Each structure stands twice: as structure tokens, then as C-alpha cells.
Amino acid sequence: MNAGADATAVVARLRSRFRGALLGLALGDALAAPAQYARPGSFAPVRDLLGGGPYDLPRGAWTDDTALALLLARSLLECRGCDPHDQRARFRRWQIDGEGSATHECLGITASVSRALADGAPAATIADAADALVRVAPLAMWHYGDEPALQRDLPPMVAVTCHEADTLLAVGRFAGLLQEALRGVPPAQWSASAPAVGSSASSRALAATCAALHGARDWKDAVLRAVNAGGDADVLGAATGQLAGAAFGVESIPEPWRAALVGRDAIEELAEGLLVEVLVRIGEGS
């Protein structure tokens, strides 16, 4: 194989992981609908993309977890980097008008996010939700291969809606796992595959995501494990979906589910936009 063919293969693998991360995030969120807020064992196990649940979602639609991540991706691309003021403005428009959502509503918004967006800063008296962890994939993709830049931009991104030190720690560890997955490191070799459970919602979501990935055969296996835990199933589905998508690639996600995903074309365009930015920077540095 010549150098050109080698480079083409590398780009194809990276494209698969970038698309896998964003499509996997949205589909993990969408798959969780029937299990949302339910106790484990109180619902029929989720085995297919159905919709429904407490928000009565159409099949393939998603909630706040995906909406915030996609808004972050658009902000990164349009602002040419991490701009927390722009992120907050986009999130606020989503809160008020449903901009960037699958259903034209800010379905799933938590008390901490609602207060932070309305007040312009997180409320110290309200515990963080796991929203910053779930939306981190676009930032990890934007800073692919540049760990110092990623760690520099994580605090301002997290601080848009969150204030707990343990939240930032968990988000940083999760972002590191995403970078390893995007680089093609097998899950068994990830440097933080068994994180300690801290006090924040993000820390608990990180631990549950790693547990769902442990020994998983493919994207579907990992994500169905996550959503069938119930509770905050959308958080677990979205977090596991993005990490498993980065690890196993978009081909590991069932095509009928990808075809049914609301906003699939726009999500793929965002993944491609992030990939192009990465490839340009790699080319400029070579």
C-alpha cells in the first residue's frame, strides 16, 4: 500500500470514529426513552429504537443531552474555538425557544442547567447535573491530539452550567477517554477505564459508562447495557453512546437506527466539520 492509500485509510478510520461519537451520542439518548426515570426491572428491556417514554418522543428523537452537545459543536465551528459566552447564548435560546432541539422544546432540562442559563452562572446551592460530561465529545474532537489545549478549554466549557470541582474532574477524565478512543486505543487499554466514583452526577455517570463499556462486544451491546439500567437513562445512553461510537466506529451502530435518527444529516455534517478542522491543523503542523 502506498503513502496516499495509507493516508486515505487513516482518514476513513478517523471519520468513522468522529461520526460514531456524535451519532452514537444522539442514538444512545434516543434509545433511552422508554427507560427514562424508571427503576431497573420495572420496564420491558430496551432492545430496539422505540421512542415514547415520559416525554412521548417520536422514534429517533433525542433530548437535552444531545441538544447541548450539538450546540457546543456548532459554537466551536462558528467561533473557531471554545467561547463560553457564545455557548451560553446558544443554550439560552434552546431553553427559551427550543432552538437546536429535536422537538422544538428543551425537553429534559435539569434544575441546575435551567438556573445557570437564566442567571448567567451556575447556582452554588444547586448540585450539578451530568450535562457537562455528556456534551464534551465535540470539544474532545475539536482538540483531537492536543491534550493541553483540551484541558485548557474544559474549565470554561464546564463552568457555563456547573460549579463542582468533582464535575470538572470527571469531565476531564471522560474527555481523556474520548481522545484515547478517537485515536484507536482499544477499551481494554484505556488509561482510566475504572475510575473511582466521586460525589458528582458526572462522576457517577462516568463510572456507569465505563462499566457498560467493560467487555462490550460492540456499540449496541454497550449502549443497551447502559440504558437498561434505567434512572437517568438518557444521560447514560448518551455518554456511553458517544464513547462507544468513538471506540467502535460508526459501522458498529445498527444502520436502521442511524436511518431513523432525527437530524442525522445535520449531525453528520457537524462531525465532518470537526474532522476537517482537525485534518487542516494536522496538515499545517506536518
Coordinates of C-alpha atoms in Angstrom, one line a residue:
M1 CA 0.0 0.0 0.0
N2 CA 1.4 3.4 -0.9
A3 CA 1.6 6.5 1.2
G4 CA -1.5 8.0 -0.4
A5 CA -3.6 4.9 0.3
D6 CA -2.3 4.8 3.9
A7 CA -3.3 8.4 4.5
T8 CA -6.8 7.7 3.0
A9 CA -7.3 4.7 5.2
V10 CA -6.3 6.7 8.3
V11 CA -8.8 9.5 7.4
A12 CA -11.5 6.9 6.8
R13 CA -10.9 5.4 10.3
L14 CA -11.0 8.8 11.9
R15 CA -14.1 9.8 10.1
S16 CA -15.8 6.6 11.3
R17 CA -14.9 7.4 14.9
F18 CA -15.9 11.1 14.7
R19 CA -19.3 10.2 13.2
G20 CA -19.6 7.3 15.6
A21 CA -19.1 9.7 18.5
L22 CA -21.8 12.2 17.6
L23 CA -24.3 9.8 16.1
G24 CA -23.7 7.4 18.9
L25 CA -24.4 10.2 21.4
A26 CA -27.7 11.0 19.8
L27 CA -28.8 7.4 19.4
G28 CA -27.9 6.5 22.9
D29 CA -30.0 9.4 24.1
A30 CA -32.9 8.3 21.8
L31 CA -32.7 4.7 22.8
A32 CA -33.2 5.5 26.4
A33 CA -36.7 7.0 26.0
P34 CA -38.7 4.0 27.4
A35 CA -36.3 3.6 30.4
Q36 CA -36.1 7.2 31.4
Y37 CA -36.7 7.7 35.2
A38 CA -37.7 4.0 35.5
R39 CA -36.4 1.6 38.1
P40 CA -34.4 -1.3 36.8
G41 CA -36.6 -4.3 36.2
S42 CA -39.8 -2.2 36.1
F43 CA -39.9 -1.9 32.3
A44 CA -39.5 -4.3 29.4
P45 CA -35.8 -4.4 28.4
V46 CA -35.0 -1.9 25.7
R47 CA -33.9 -3.9 22.6
D48 CA -34.9 -1.5 19.8
L49 CA -35.2 2.2 19.0
L50 CA -38.8 2.9 20.0
G51 CA -39.4 6.4 21.2
G52 CA -42.1 7.1 23.8
G53 CA -41.2 7.4 27.5
P54 CA -42.1 10.2 29.8
Y55 CA -41.5 12.8 27.0
D56 CA -43.5 10.8 24.4
L57 CA -40.6 11.2 22.0
P58 CA -41.0 10.3 18.3
R59 CA -38.9 7.3 17.3
G60 CA -35.3 8.5 16.8
A61 CA -35.8 11.8 18.7
W62 CA -33.4 12.9 21.5
T63 CA -33.4 15.2 24.5
D64 CA -31.3 17.9 26.2
D65 CA -28.2 15.7 26.3
T66 CA -27.8 15.7 22.5
A67 CA -29.1 19.2 22.0
L68 CA -26.5 20.8 24.2
A69 CA -23.7 18.7 22.6
L70 CA -24.7 19.7 19.1
L71 CA -25.0 23.4 20.1
L72 CA -21.5 23.2 21.5
A73 CA -20.2 21.7 18.2
R74 CA -21.8 24.5 16.3
S75 CA -20.3 27.0 18.6
L76 CA -16.8 25.6 18.2
L77 CA -17.1 25.6 14.5
E78 CA -18.6 29.1 14.1
C79 CA -16.4 30.7 16.8
R80 CA -13.3 28.9 15.7
G81 CA -12.8 27.6 19.3
C82 CA -14.2 27.5 22.8
D83 CA -16.2 30.6 23.5
P84 CA -18.3 30.1 26.7
H85 CA -20.2 33.3 26.2
D86 CA -21.4 32.1 22.8
Q87 CA -22.2 28.6 24.2
R88 CA -24.3 30.2 27.0
A89 CA -26.2 32.3 24.5
R90 CA -27.0 29.3 22.3
F91 CA -28.0 27.2 25.3
R92 CA -30.3 30.1 26.5
R93 CA -32.0 30.2 23.1
W94 CA -32.5 26.5 23.3
Q95 CA -34.0 26.9 26.8
I96 CA -36.4 29.7 25.7
D97 CA -37.3 28.7 22.1
G98 CA -36.2 25.1 21.7
E99 CA -33.5 26.1 19.2
G100 CA -31.3 23.2 18.2
S101 CA -33.6 20.5 19.7
A102 CA -35.2 17.5 18.0
T103 CA -38.7 18.5 19.0
H104 CA -38.6 22.4 19.2
E105 CA -38.7 22.1 23.0
C106 CA -35.9 22.0 25.7
L107 CA -37.0 18.6 26.8
G108 CA -35.1 17.2 29.8
I109 CA -33.6 20.4 31.1
T110 CA -32.4 20.0 34.7
A111 CA -32.9 22.4 37.5
S112 CA -29.2 23.3 37.6
V113 CA -28.9 24.0 33.9
S114 CA -32.2 26.0 33.9
R115 CA -31.0 28.1 36.8
A116 CA -27.5 28.6 35.3
L117 CA -28.8 29.7 32.0
A118 CA -31.4 32.0 33.4
D119 CA -29.0 33.6 35.9
G120 CA -25.9 33.7 33.7
A121 CA -23.9 31.5 36.1
P122 CA -24.4 28.2 38.0
A123 CA -26.1 28.4 41.4
A124 CA -23.7 27.3 44.1
T125 CA -26.7 26.0 46.1
I126 CA -27.8 23.5 43.4
A127 CA -25.9 20.3 42.7
D128 CA -24.5 19.9 39.2
A129 CA -26.2 17.6 36.8
A130 CA -24.2 15.5 34.4
D131 CA -24.8 17.8 31.4
A132 CA -21.2 19.0 31.0
L133 CA -19.9 15.4 30.8
V134 CA -22.4 14.4 28.2
R135 CA -21.8 17.3 25.9
V136 CA -18.0 17.1 26.0
A137 CA -17.5 14.9 22.8
P138 CA -17.3 17.9 20.4
L139 CA -14.6 19.6 22.5
A140 CA -12.6 16.4 22.6
M141 CA -13.0 16.1 18.9
W142 CA -12.0 19.7 18.2
H143 CA -8.8 19.2 20.2
Y144 CA -8.0 15.8 18.8
G145 CA -4.4 15.0 19.6
D146 CA -3.9 18.2 21.6
E147 CA -4.4 17.3 25.3
P148 CA -3.0 20.6 26.7
A149 CA -5.5 22.6 24.6
L150 CA -8.3 20.3 25.7
Q151 CA -7.5 20.6 29.4
R152 CA -7.3 24.4 29.0
D153 CA -10.8 24.7 27.4
L154 CA -12.5 22.2 29.7
P155 CA -12.9 24.5 32.8
P156 CA -14.7 27.4 30.9
M157 CA -16.9 25.0 29.0
V158 CA -17.9 23.2 32.2
A159 CA -18.4 26.4 34.1
V160 CA -21.3 27.5 31.8
T161 CA -23.6 25.3 33.8
C162 CA -21.6 23.6 36.5
H163 CA -19.6 24.6 39.6
E164 CA -18.5 21.5 41.5
A165 CA -14.8 20.6 41.4
D166 CA -15.7 16.9 41.1
T167 CA -17.7 17.6 38.0
L168 CA -14.7 19.1 36.3
L169 CA -12.5 16.2 37.4
A170 CA -15.0 13.7 36.0
V171 CA -15.4 15.6 32.7
G172 CA -11.7 15.8 32.3
R173 CA -11.3 12.1 32.7
F174 CA -14.1 11.4 30.3
A175 CA -12.6 13.7 27.7
G176 CA -9.3 11.8 28.1
L177 CA -11.1 8.5 27.4
L178 CA -12.8 10.0 24.3
Q179 CA -9.4 11.1 23.0
E180 CA -8.0 7.6 23.5
A181 CA -11.0 6.1 21.8
L182 CA -10.7 8.5 18.8
R183 CA -7.0 7.6 18.5
G184 CA -8.0 3.9 18.2
V185 CA -6.8 2.8 21.6
P186 CA -8.7 -0.4 22.5
P187 CA -11.0 0.0 25.5
A188 CA -9.1 -2.6 27.5
Q189 CA -6.0 -0.3 27.2
W190 CA -7.7 3.0 28.3
S191 CA -5.7 4.7 31.0
A192 CA -8.8 5.5 33.2
S193 CA -11.0 2.5 32.5
A194 CA -12.1 2.0 36.1
P195 CA -12.4 5.5 37.7
A196 CA -13.3 5.9 41.3
V197 CA -16.9 7.1 42.0
G198 CA -16.9 10.7 43.2
S199 CA -19.6 12.8 44.6
S200 CA -21.0 14.5 41.5
A201 CA -23.6 13.3 39.0
S202 CA -20.9 13.4 36.3
S203 CA -18.6 11.2 38.3
R204 CA -21.4 8.6 38.8
A205 CA -22.3 8.8 35.1
L206 CA -18.6 8.2 34.2
A207 CA -18.4 5.1 36.3
A208 CA -21.6 3.7 34.9
T209 CA -20.4 4.4 31.3
C210 CA -17.1 2.6 31.9
A211 CA -19.0 -0.3 33.4
A212 CA -21.2 -0.5 30.4
L213 CA -18.2 -0.5 28.1
H214 CA -16.3 -3.1 30.1
G215 CA -16.2 -6.3 27.9
A216 CA -18.7 -4.9 25.4
R217 CA -18.7 -6.6 22.0
D218 CA -19.8 -3.5 20.1
W219 CA -21.7 -0.2 20.3
K220 CA -25.1 -1.9 20.6
D221 CA -24.0 -4.2 23.4
A222 CA -22.6 -1.3 25.4
V223 CA -25.4 1.2 25.0
L224 CA -28.2 -1.3 25.7
R225 CA -26.5 -2.2 28.9
A226 CA -26.4 1.5 29.8
V227 CA -30.0 2.4 29.0
N228 CA -31.4 -0.7 30.6
A229 CA -30.1 0.5 34.0
G230 CA -33.0 3.0 34.0
G231 CA -32.9 6.1 36.1
D232 CA -31.1 8.8 34.2
A233 CA -31.1 6.5 31.2
D234 CA -30.7 9.3 28.7
V235 CA -27.5 10.5 30.4
L236 CA -26.1 7.0 30.5
G237 CA -27.2 6.3 26.9
A238 CA -25.7 9.5 25.6
A239 CA -22.5 9.2 27.5
T240 CA -22.0 5.5 26.6
G241 CA -23.1 6.1 23.0
Q242 CA -20.5 8.8 22.3
L243 CA -17.6 6.8 23.9
A244 CA -18.6 3.5 22.3
G245 CA -19.1 5.3 19.0
A246 CA -15.6 6.7 19.1
A247 CA -14.2 3.3 20.1
F248 CA -16.1 1.0 17.7
G249 CA -16.8 3.4 14.9
V250 CA -20.0 4.3 13.2
E251 CA -20.2 1.0 11.4
S252 CA -20.9 -0.7 14.8
I253 CA -24.1 1.3 15.2
P254 CA -27.1 -0.5 13.5
E255 CA -27.9 1.2 10.2
P256 CA -31.7 1.0 10.7
W257 CA -31.3 3.0 13.9
R258 CA -29.0 5.5 12.2
A259 CA -31.5 5.9 9.4
A260 CA -34.3 6.7 11.9
L261 CA -32.3 9.2 13.9
V262 CA -33.8 12.7 13.9
G263 CA -31.4 15.2 12.4
R264 CA -29.0 12.6 11.2
D265 CA -27.7 14.6 8.2
A266 CA -27.0 17.7 10.3
I267 CA -25.2 15.6 13.0
E268 CA -23.0 14.0 10.3
E269 CA -22.2 17.5 8.9
L270 CA -21.1 18.6 12.3
A271 CA -18.9 15.6 12.7
E272 CA -17.4 16.2 9.3
G273 CA -16.8 19.8 10.1
L274 CA -14.9 18.9 13.2
L275 CA -12.9 16.3 11.4
V276 CA -12.0 18.8 8.6
E277 CA -10.7 21.3 11.2
V278 CA -8.5 18.6 12.8
L279 CA -7.1 17.4 9.4
V280 CA -6.3 21.0 8.5
R281 CA -4.4 21.5 11.7
I282 CA -2.6 18.2 11.2
G283 CA -1.6 19.2 7.7
E284 CA -0.4 22.6 8.8
G285 CA 1.8 21.0 11.5
S286 CA 3.3 18.4 9.3

